[in-house]
Coordinates of C-alpha atoms (C1' of nucleotides) in Angstrom, one line a residue:
Chain A
M1 CA 47.1 1.3 17.2
Q2 CA 47.6 -2.0 17.2
E3 CA 45.6 -3.4 14.0
D4 CA 48.3 -3.5 11.7
D5 CA 50.3 -6.6 12.8
A6 CA 49.4 -10.3 13.0
S7 CA 46.2 -11.8 13.2
E8 CA 44.6 -9.0 10.6
A9 CA 41.1 -10.1 10.4
G10 CA 41.6 -13.1 12.1
R11 CA 40.5 -12.9 15.3
K12 CA 38.0 -14.5 16.1
W13 CA 34.6 -13.6 18.1
R14 CA 32.5 -16.0 19.2
G15 CA 33.8 -18.3 17.5
V16 CA 33.8 -16.5 13.9
S17 CA 36.2 -13.9 12.3
R18 CA 35.0 -10.7 11.2
P19 CA 34.0 -10.9 7.8
Q20 CA 32.2 -14.0 9.0
R21 CA 30.4 -12.1 11.1
D22 CA 30.1 -9.3 9.0
A23 CA 28.4 -12.0 6.3
A24 CA 26.0 -13.1 8.6
R25 CA 24.8 -9.9 10.0
R26 CA 24.5 -8.7 6.0
H27 CA 22.9 -11.8 5.7
R28 CA 19.9 -11.6 8.4
L29 CA 19.1 -8.3 7.2
L30 CA 18.3 -9.4 3.5
E31 CA 16.1 -11.9 5.4
A32 CA 14.9 -9.3 7.0
G33 CA 14.2 -7.4 4.2
V34 CA 12.5 -10.4 2.1
E35 CA 10.5 -10.5 5.1
L36 CA 9.1 -6.8 6.0
F37 CA 9.1 -6.0 2.4
G38 CA 7.2 -9.0 1.0
T39 CA 4.8 -8.1 3.8
Q40 CA 4.2 -4.9 5.0
G41 CA 5.8 -3.4 1.6
Y42 CA 8.5 -1.0 0.7
A43 CA 7.7 1.7 1.6
A44 CA 6.1 1.5 5.1
T45 CA 9.2 -0.4 5.8
T46 CA 11.9 1.3 7.8
V47 CA 15.7 1.4 8.6
Q48 CA 15.2 0.5 12.1
G49 CA 12.4 -2.1 11.2
L50 CA 14.7 -3.7 9.7
C51 CA 17.2 -3.8 12.3
R52 CA 15.0 -4.9 14.5
Q53 CA 14.0 -7.8 12.5
A54 CA 17.3 -8.6 11.6
G55 CA 18.8 -8.3 15.5
V56 CA 21.3 -5.8 13.9
S57 CA 22.1 -2.3 15.5
S58 CA 21.8 0.8 13.1
R59 CA 25.3 1.0 13.1
S60 CA 26.4 -2.1 12.4
F61 CA 23.7 -1.5 9.2
Y62 CA 25.2 1.4 7.8
E63 CA 28.7 -0.5 7.6
C64 CA 26.5 -3.1 5.7
F65 CA 24.4 -1.1 3.4
S66 CA 23.8 2.3 2.1
G67 CA 20.5 2.5 2.6
R68 CA 17.0 1.0 3.1
E69 CA 17.2 1.1 -1.3
E70 CA 20.5 -1.0 -1.5
V71 CA 18.8 -3.6 0.5
L72 CA 15.7 -3.8 -2.0
E73 CA 18.3 -3.5 -4.6
T74 CA 20.6 -6.5 -3.6
I75 CA 17.6 -8.6 -3.1
Y76 CA 16.3 -8.1 -6.0
L77 CA 19.5 -8.8 -7.8
E78 CA 20.2 -12.2 -6.0
A79 CA 17.7 -13.7 -6.6
T80 CA 16.5 -13.0 -10.3
R81 CA 20.3 -13.7 -11.1
G82 CA 19.5 -17.1 -9.8
I83 CA 16.3 -17.5 -11.2
E84 CA 18.4 -16.7 -14.7
R85 CA 20.7 -19.0 -13.7
R86 CA 18.3 -21.6 -13.3
V87 CA 16.5 -21.0 -16.5
M88 CA 19.4 -20.7 -18.3
A89 CA 20.8 -24.1 -17.4
L90 CA 18.0 -25.8 -18.4
D91 CA 18.8 -28.7 -20.8
I92 CA 16.2 -29.1 -23.2
A93 CA 17.0 -33.1 -23.7
A94 CA 15.5 -34.1 -27.1
G95 CA 12.5 -35.6 -27.9
D96 CA 10.4 -33.9 -25.2
T97 CA 7.3 -32.2 -26.6
A98 CA 7.4 -28.1 -26.7
Y99 CA 4.9 -28.5 -23.8
E100 CA 7.3 -30.6 -21.3
I101 CA 10.1 -28.3 -22.6
I102 CA 7.9 -24.8 -21.7
R103 CA 6.8 -26.2 -18.6
R104 CA 10.3 -26.5 -17.3
G105 CA 11.0 -23.0 -18.3
V106 CA 7.9 -22.0 -16.8
Q107 CA 8.8 -24.1 -13.4
A108 CA 12.3 -22.4 -13.3
G109 CA 11.2 -19.0 -13.6
V110 CA 8.3 -18.8 -11.5
G111 CA 9.2 -21.2 -9.2
P112 CA 11.0 -19.7 -6.3
M113 CA 8.1 -17.1 -6.0
L114 CA 6.0 -19.8 -5.6
E115 CA 7.8 -21.3 -2.8
D116 CA 8.4 -18.3 -0.9
E117 CA 5.8 -15.9 -1.5
R118 CA 7.0 -13.0 0.3
L119 CA 10.0 -13.0 -2.4
G120 CA 7.3 -12.7 -5.7
L121 CA 5.6 -9.6 -4.0
V122 CA 9.3 -8.2 -3.5
L123 CA 10.2 -9.6 -7.1
E124 CA 7.3 -8.3 -8.9
I125 CA 5.5 -5.6 -6.9
E126 CA 7.5 -3.7 -4.1
A127 CA 10.3 -3.6 -6.5
V128 CA 8.8 -2.0 -9.3
G129 CA 9.2 2.2 -9.6
V130 CA 11.5 2.4 -6.8
S131 CA 14.3 4.3 -8.4
P132 CA 15.8 4.9 -11.6
E133 CA 18.5 2.9 -11.0
L134 CA 16.8 -0.5 -10.0
E135 CA 14.3 0.3 -12.8
T136 CA 16.7 0.1 -15.2
R137 CA 18.1 -3.1 -14.1
R138 CA 14.8 -4.4 -13.6
R139 CA 14.2 -3.8 -17.5
Q140 CA 17.2 -5.5 -18.7
M141 CA 16.6 -8.3 -16.2
I142 CA 13.0 -8.9 -17.9
A143 CA 14.8 -8.4 -20.9
G144 CA 17.4 -11.1 -20.4
I145 CA 14.8 -13.2 -19.7
A146 CA 12.2 -12.4 -22.8
R147 CA 15.3 -13.3 -25.0
A148 CA 16.0 -16.5 -23.6
M149 CA 12.3 -16.9 -23.8
D150 CA 12.6 -15.8 -27.6
A151 CA 15.9 -18.4 -27.7
M152 CA 13.8 -21.3 -26.7
M153 CA 10.7 -20.8 -29.4
L154 CA 13.4 -20.5 -31.5
E155 CA 15.3 -24.0 -30.7
L156 CA 11.4 -25.4 -30.6
I157 CA 11.2 -24.5 -33.9
R158 CA 14.6 -25.5 -35.2
R159 CA 13.2 -28.8 -33.6
G160 CA 9.9 -28.9 -35.8
L161 CA 8.0 -28.8 -31.9
V162 CA 6.5 -25.6 -33.2
P163 CA 5.6 -24.3 -36.5
E164 CA 7.6 -21.5 -37.8
S165 CA 6.6 -17.5 -37.2
P166 CA 8.2 -14.3 -37.0
P167 CA 9.7 -13.7 -33.5
G168 CA 8.9 -10.6 -32.4
L169 CA 7.2 -9.7 -28.8
I170 CA 6.7 -13.4 -28.0
G171 CA 9.2 -13.6 -25.3
L172 CA 7.9 -10.1 -23.6
V173 CA 4.4 -11.5 -23.6
A174 CA 5.3 -14.8 -22.1
V175 CA 7.2 -13.2 -19.4
G176 CA 4.8 -10.5 -18.5
G177 CA 1.7 -12.7 -18.4
M178 CA 3.8 -15.3 -16.4
T179 CA 4.6 -12.7 -13.7
E180 CA 1.2 -11.1 -13.9
A181 CA -0.5 -14.5 -13.2
L182 CA 1.9 -15.2 -10.3
V183 CA 0.8 -12.3 -8.6
A184 CA -2.8 -12.6 -9.3
H185 CA -2.2 -16.3 -7.8
L186 CA -0.4 -14.9 -4.4
N187 CA -2.7 -12.5 -4.1
T188 CA -6.0 -15.1 -3.9
P189 CA -6.8 -16.4 -0.6
S190 CA -4.7 -19.8 -0.2
A191 CA -8.1 -21.4 0.6
V192 CA -8.9 -21.1 -3.0
R193 CA -6.1 -21.1 -5.0
M194 CA -5.4 -23.6 -7.4
P195 CA -2.6 -26.0 -6.8
V196 CA 0.5 -25.0 -7.5
P197 CA 1.5 -28.0 -9.9
E198 CA -1.5 -27.4 -11.7
F199 CA -1.3 -23.8 -11.9
V200 CA 2.2 -24.0 -13.8
D201 CA 0.8 -26.5 -15.9
E202 CA -1.7 -24.2 -17.0
L203 CA 0.7 -21.6 -17.4
A204 CA 2.9 -23.5 -19.4
R205 CA -0.3 -24.7 -21.8
V206 CA -0.9 -20.9 -22.4
I207 CA 2.4 -20.2 -23.3
T208 CA 2.8 -23.2 -25.5
R209 CA -0.3 -21.8 -27.0
M210 CA 1.1 -18.7 -27.7
A211 CA 4.3 -20.3 -29.8
G212 CA 2.1 -21.9 -31.7
G213 CA 2.3 -25.9 -30.2
Chain B
M1 CA -21.5 35.6 8.9
Q2 CA -23.6 36.1 5.7
E3 CA -23.2 32.8 4.0
D4 CA -26.4 31.4 5.0
D5 CA -28.8 33.4 2.4
A6 CA -29.0 33.9 -1.4
S7 CA -26.6 33.3 -3.9
E8 CA -25.5 30.0 -2.1
A9 CA -22.2 29.0 -4.6
G10 CA -23.5 31.2 -8.1
R11 CA -21.5 33.9 -7.1
K12 CA -18.8 34.1 -10.1
W13 CA -14.7 34.7 -9.8
R14 CA -13.3 35.7 -13.2
G15 CA -16.3 34.7 -14.3
V16 CA -16.8 31.3 -13.3
S17 CA -18.3 30.1 -10.3
R18 CA -17.0 28.6 -7.3
P19 CA -17.4 24.6 -8.1
Q20 CA -16.1 25.5 -11.5
R21 CA -13.0 27.0 -9.8
D22 CA -12.6 23.9 -8.2
A23 CA -12.9 21.6 -10.9
A24 CA -10.4 23.7 -13.0
R25 CA -7.7 23.3 -10.3
R26 CA -8.6 19.8 -9.3
H27 CA -7.9 19.4 -13.1
R28 CA -4.7 21.6 -13.4
L29 CA -3.0 19.2 -10.5
L30 CA -4.3 15.5 -12.1
E31 CA -2.4 17.1 -15.0
A32 CA 0.5 18.0 -12.7
G33 CA 0.4 14.8 -11.6
V34 CA 0.6 12.9 -14.7
E35 CA 3.6 15.3 -16.4
L36 CA 5.6 14.9 -12.7
F37 CA 5.1 11.2 -11.9
G38 CA 5.1 10.4 -15.6
T39 CA 8.6 12.3 -16.0
Q40 CA 10.6 12.0 -12.5
G41 CA 8.8 9.5 -10.8
Y42 CA 6.0 9.3 -8.3
A43 CA 8.8 8.9 -5.3
A44 CA 10.4 12.1 -6.6
T45 CA 7.7 14.1 -6.9
T46 CA 6.2 16.4 -3.7
V47 CA 3.6 18.0 -2.8
Q48 CA 5.2 21.6 -3.8
G49 CA 6.0 20.2 -7.1
L50 CA 2.5 19.4 -8.2
C51 CA 1.5 22.9 -6.5
R52 CA 4.1 24.3 -8.4
Q53 CA 3.1 23.0 -11.7
A54 CA 0.0 23.3 -11.4
G55 CA -0.2 27.0 -10.5
V56 CA -2.2 26.2 -7.4
S57 CA -1.5 26.9 -3.8
S58 CA -0.5 24.3 -1.4
R59 CA -3.7 25.6 0.7
S60 CA -6.1 25.1 -2.5
F61 CA -4.1 21.8 -2.9
Y62 CA -5.7 20.4 0.4
E63 CA -8.8 21.0 -0.5
C64 CA -8.7 19.5 -3.6
F65 CA -6.6 15.8 -2.2
S66 CA -5.8 14.6 1.5
G67 CA -2.1 14.2 -0.3
R68 CA 0.3 12.9 -2.7
E69 CA -1.3 9.7 -3.1
E70 CA -5.1 10.6 -3.8
V71 CA -3.6 12.3 -6.5
L72 CA -2.2 9.4 -7.8
E73 CA -5.0 7.3 -7.3
T74 CA -7.5 9.9 -9.0
I75 CA -5.1 9.4 -11.7
Y76 CA -5.2 5.8 -11.9
L77 CA -8.9 5.6 -11.3
E78 CA -10.0 7.7 -13.6
A79 CA -7.9 6.8 -16.6
T80 CA -8.4 3.4 -15.8
R81 CA -12.0 3.2 -16.0
G82 CA -11.7 5.3 -19.0
I83 CA -9.7 2.5 -20.7
E84 CA -12.2 -0.2 -19.4
R85 CA -15.4 1.4 -20.7
R86 CA -13.5 1.7 -23.9
V87 CA -12.8 -1.6 -24.1
M88 CA -16.6 -3.2 -22.8
A89 CA -18.1 -0.4 -25.5
L90 CA -15.9 -2.5 -28.0
D91 CA -18.7 -4.1 -30.4
I92 CA -17.8 -6.9 -32.0
A93 CA -19.2 -6.7 -35.3
A94 CA -20.1 -10.4 -36.9
G95 CA -18.3 -11.3 -40.0
D96 CA -14.7 -10.0 -38.9
T97 CA -12.0 -12.3 -38.1
A98 CA -10.2 -13.0 -34.7
Y99 CA -7.4 -11.4 -35.7
E100 CA -9.6 -8.2 -36.5
I101 CA -11.5 -8.6 -33.3
I102 CA -8.8 -9.0 -30.7
R103 CA -6.4 -6.0 -32.9
R104 CA -9.8 -4.0 -31.6
G105 CA -9.4 -4.8 -28.1
V106 CA -6.3 -4.6 -28.1
Q107 CA -6.0 -1.0 -29.5
A108 CA -8.6 0.2 -26.9
G109 CA -6.4 -1.1 -24.2
V110 CA -3.2 0.1 -24.8
G111 CA -4.2 2.8 -27.2
P112 CA -4.5 5.6 -24.6
M113 CA -0.9 4.8 -22.9
L114 CA 0.6 4.9 -26.6
E115 CA -0.9 8.2 -27.7
D116 CA 0.8 10.0 -23.8
E117 CA 3.3 8.0 -22.4
R118 CA 3.3 9.6 -19.3
L119 CA 0.0 7.9 -18.8
G120 CA 1.5 4.7 -19.4
L121 CA 4.4 4.7 -17.1
V122 CA 2.3 6.5 -14.4
L123 CA -0.2 3.8 -14.7
E124 CA 2.0 0.3 -15.3
I125 CA 5.5 1.5 -13.1
E126 CA 4.4 4.3 -10.8
A127 CA 1.2 3.2 -9.4
V128 CA 2.9 -0.2 -8.3
G129 CA 3.3 -1.0 -5.0
V130 CA 2.7 2.4 -3.7
S131 CA 0.0 1.3 -0.8
P132 CA -2.1 -1.4 -0.1
E133 CA -5.4 0.6 -0.8
L134 CA -4.1 1.6 -4.3
E135 CA -2.8 -1.6 -4.7
T136 CA -5.9 -3.5 -4.2
R137 CA -8.2 -1.3 -6.9
R138 CA -4.9 -2.1 -9.4
R139 CA -5.7 -5.8 -8.7
Q140 CA -9.6 -5.7 -9.5
M141 CA -9.2 -3.5 -12.2
I142 CA -6.5 -6.3 -13.9
A143 CA -8.8 -8.5 -12.9
G144 CA -12.0 -6.7 -14.4
I145 CA -9.8 -6.7 -18.1
A146 CA -8.9 -10.2 -17.9
R147 CA -12.4 -10.9 -16.8
A148 CA -13.5 -9.1 -20.2
M149 CA -10.8 -10.3 -22.2
D150 CA -12.3 -14.0 -21.1
A151 CA -15.6 -12.9 -22.3
M152 CA -14.0 -11.8 -25.5
M153 CA -12.4 -15.3 -25.7
L154 CA -15.4 -17.0 -25.2
E155 CA -17.6 -15.2 -27.8
L156 CA -14.4 -16.3 -30.2
I157 CA -15.4 -19.7 -29.6
R158 CA -19.2 -19.1 -29.6
R159 CA -19.1 -17.9 -33.1
G160 CA -16.1 -20.2 -34.4
L161 CA -13.6 -18.1 -35.0
V162 CA -11.0 -20.0 -32.6
P163 CA -11.3 -23.4 -31.4
E164 CA -12.6 -24.7 -28.3
S165 CA -10.2 -24.7 -25.4
P166 CA -10.2 -24.5 -21.7
P167 CA -10.7 -21.1 -19.8
G168 CA -7.9 -21.0 -17.2
L169 CA -5.5 -18.3 -17.5
I170 CA -5.5 -16.9 -21.1
G171 CA -7.0 -13.1 -19.8
L172 CA -4.8 -12.8 -17.2
V173 CA -1.8 -13.8 -19.2
A174 CA -3.0 -11.4 -22.1
V175 CA -3.1 -8.7 -19.9
G176 CA 0.2 -8.8 -18.4
G177 CA 1.8 -9.5 -21.6
M178 CA 0.4 -6.3 -22.9
T179 CA 1.5 -4.4 -20.3
E180 CA 4.8 -5.8 -20.2
A181 CA 5.2 -5.5 -23.8
L182 CA 3.6 -1.5 -23.4
V183 CA 6.1 -0.9 -21.3
A184 CA 9.3 -1.9 -23.1
H185 CA 8.1 -0.2 -25.9
L186 CA 7.7 2.7 -23.7
N187 CA 11.2 2.6 -22.8
T188 CA 12.7 2.0 -25.9
P189 CA 13.9 4.9 -27.5
S190 CA 11.8 6.5 -29.4
A191 CA 14.3 6.8 -32.6
V192 CA 14.6 3.0 -32.8
R193 CA 10.8 2.4 -31.6
M194 CA 8.9 0.0 -33.9
P195 CA 6.0 2.2 -35.0
V196 CA 2.6 2.0 -32.9
P197 CA 0.6 0.6 -35.7
E198 CA 3.0 -2.2 -36.8
F199 CA 3.2 -2.9 -32.9
V200 CA -0.9 -3.2 -32.2
D201 CA -0.3 -5.6 -35.0
E202 CA 2.2 -8.2 -33.9
L203 CA 1.0 -7.6 -30.1
A204 CA -2.5 -8.8 -31.7
R205 CA -1.5 -11.2 -33.6
V206 CA 0.7 -12.8 -30.3
I207 CA -2.8 -12.5 -28.6
T208 CA -4.3 -14.2 -31.3
R209 CA -2.3 -17.5 -31.4
M210 CA -2.6 -17.4 -27.9
A211 CA -6.2 -17.8 -28.2
G212 CA -5.9 -20.7 -30.1
G213 CA -6.7 -18.5 -33.9
Chain C
dA1 C1' -14.9 53.7 -2.5
dA2 C1' -15.4 50.6 0.6
dT3 C1' -15.9 45.8 2.3
dT4 C1' -15.6 41.7 1.6
dC5 C1' -14.0 37.0 -1.0
dT6 C1' -10.6 34.5 -3.4
dT7 C1' -5.9 33.1 -4.1
dG8 C1' -0.8 32.3 -4.7
dA9 C1' 3.0 32.8 -2.4
dA10 C1' 5.7 32.4 1.3
dA11 C1' 6.6 31.8 6.1
dA12 C1' 6.2 28.7 10.0
dT13 C1' 5.4 24.6 12.3
dC14 C1' 5.1 19.9 12.6
dT15 C1' 6.9 14.9 11.8
dG16 C1' 8.3 11.3 10.7
dC17 C1' 12.4 8.9 9.6
dA18 C1' 17.7 8.4 8.4
dT19 C1' 22.1 9.0 10.0
dT20 C1' 25.3 9.5 14.2
dT21 C1' 26.8 9.3 18.8
dC22 C1' 26.9 7.4 23.6
dC23 C1' 26.7 3.7 26.3
dA24 C1' 26.7 -0.3 29.0
dA25 C1' 27.1 -5.2 28.6
dT26 C1' 29.6 -8.9 26.9
dG27 C1' 33.6 -11.4 24.9
dT28 C1' 38.5 -11.7 24.0
dA29 C1' 43.3 -11.6 24.8
dA30 C1' 47.2 -11.0 27.9
Chain D
dT1 C1' 42.0 -9.2 36.8
dT2 C1' 42.7 -5.7 33.4
dA3 C1' 42.3 -3.6 29.1
dC4 C1' 40.7 -3.5 25.0
dA5 C1' 37.5 -5.0 20.7
dT6 C1' 32.5 -5.7 19.6
dT7 C1' 28.0 -4.9 19.4
dG8 C1' 23.1 -4.3 20.1
dG9 C1' 19.8 -0.7 21.9
dA10 C1' 18.8 3.8 23.3
dA11 C1' 19.3 8.7 22.6
dA12 C1' 20.6 13.0 20.1
dT13 C1' 20.5 14.8 15.9
dG14 C1' 19.7 16.1 11.6
dC15 C1' 16.7 17.4 7.1
dA16 C1' 13.1 16.6 3.5
dG17 C1' 9.3 17.0 2.8
dA18 C1' 4.0 17.7 4.6
dT19 C1' 0.5 20.7 6.9
dT20 C1' -1.0 24.6 8.3
dT21 C1' -1.0 29.7 8.8
dT22 C1' 0.1 34.5 7.2
dC23 C1' -0.1 37.7 4.3
dA24 C1' -1.4 41.2 0.1
dA25 C1' -3.0 42.0 -4.3
dG26 C1' -6.8 41.5 -7.1
dA27 C1' -11.8 40.9 -8.0
dA28 C1' -16.3 41.2 -7.0
dT29 C1' -20.4 43.2 -4.6
dT30 C1' -22.7 47.1 -2.6

DNA sequence: AATTCTTGAAAATCTGCATTTCCAATGTAA
DNA sequence: TTACATTGGAAATGCAGATTTTCAAGAATT
């Protein structure tokens, strides 16, 4: 019983404080999650596998997460929030064409998953249908992105870059279409894959057409 | 040892022959799969649950299927093959507009899942990321439907119903977009859901626009 | 009626993994 | 150096569900 006084959590261990060590372990576990979920799949990944991959003991694991599922949820949430932020942060410079604007949006949306395909598979395949909770969040996230898309479309209309048209399902169809194309791309042997910039071009082209541009 | 002679499998039981009884059990198990996978989700469904729902003993279960996964695979395969058949069978009557043709295609593609939403959830959510095998089949199926879509687009171009355009990702984006919209639709409380025919109209409209019509 | 199928239900086993405990190694404070 | 904190790894435990086996009752054949 000597933890109540001074130093609190300030004592260092191998140079780093307790919260720093915790954060590092947590980070390694999340990275392990991306690696294993993204290669073996969620179903085939065990807690022990995550621990081995991350170099963390199962005891420490349960100090960070309540279980496998929470690791996946955390990965999903952090990654998609980052993507959402990037999409929201797009500044639609005046003077651009509809295609240019949409292409930047597409790049922001699928870019991170093209750069790290493990992440793409985790977010678009492994995270599907895992639990009602995650499913709810996924649905909210998709709806949010679809709304952002619709907003972008309205902005394009306002600027006269595309003709007026009833709102409807465009945002949703665009999001679903992008992810389907993305997954197909990731599942294509890299030898015969379309180059990434070209892929994004093509995707932007289809969506622009859908918007009426 | 008296099974080698006459009657073979011809002996009746409660009026039906062995193969008929087997088929009936199999059918009940598949129906139970649609019900439970579609309501509780695949992850939450056990073999015993399927047996109880179907009124089949676990012994008989293992005479029909190797396990839970095979039930899901079978449901997926049979349902999607049916849909694929319907899509392929569409006769593109001359004189129709691009929109009318596409609407029939959309109806064929998503109709069955709108009629039975459990089926929609099973095919589009629960079947995702379950196993590498099923994932492969899913991918093939999606690619097949995308190709059929692309073929339809080419046909529309040939008839001058839509302007010429490079092939590319349209089929894939259309398939992904439809399924995303479908899932969003199914997850909308039925009280505030758009009426089905209107939903299909809208979907067909978006896809027609994507095709350049 | 006697005998032999067939079957659903229940019970017994088996298995894999989650979760907890234990332990030895290593680092830190005094 | 001694006492203590922290941690990874191995071992112990517990459990939920899969798979197999057993059982009793109904149904068909003779």
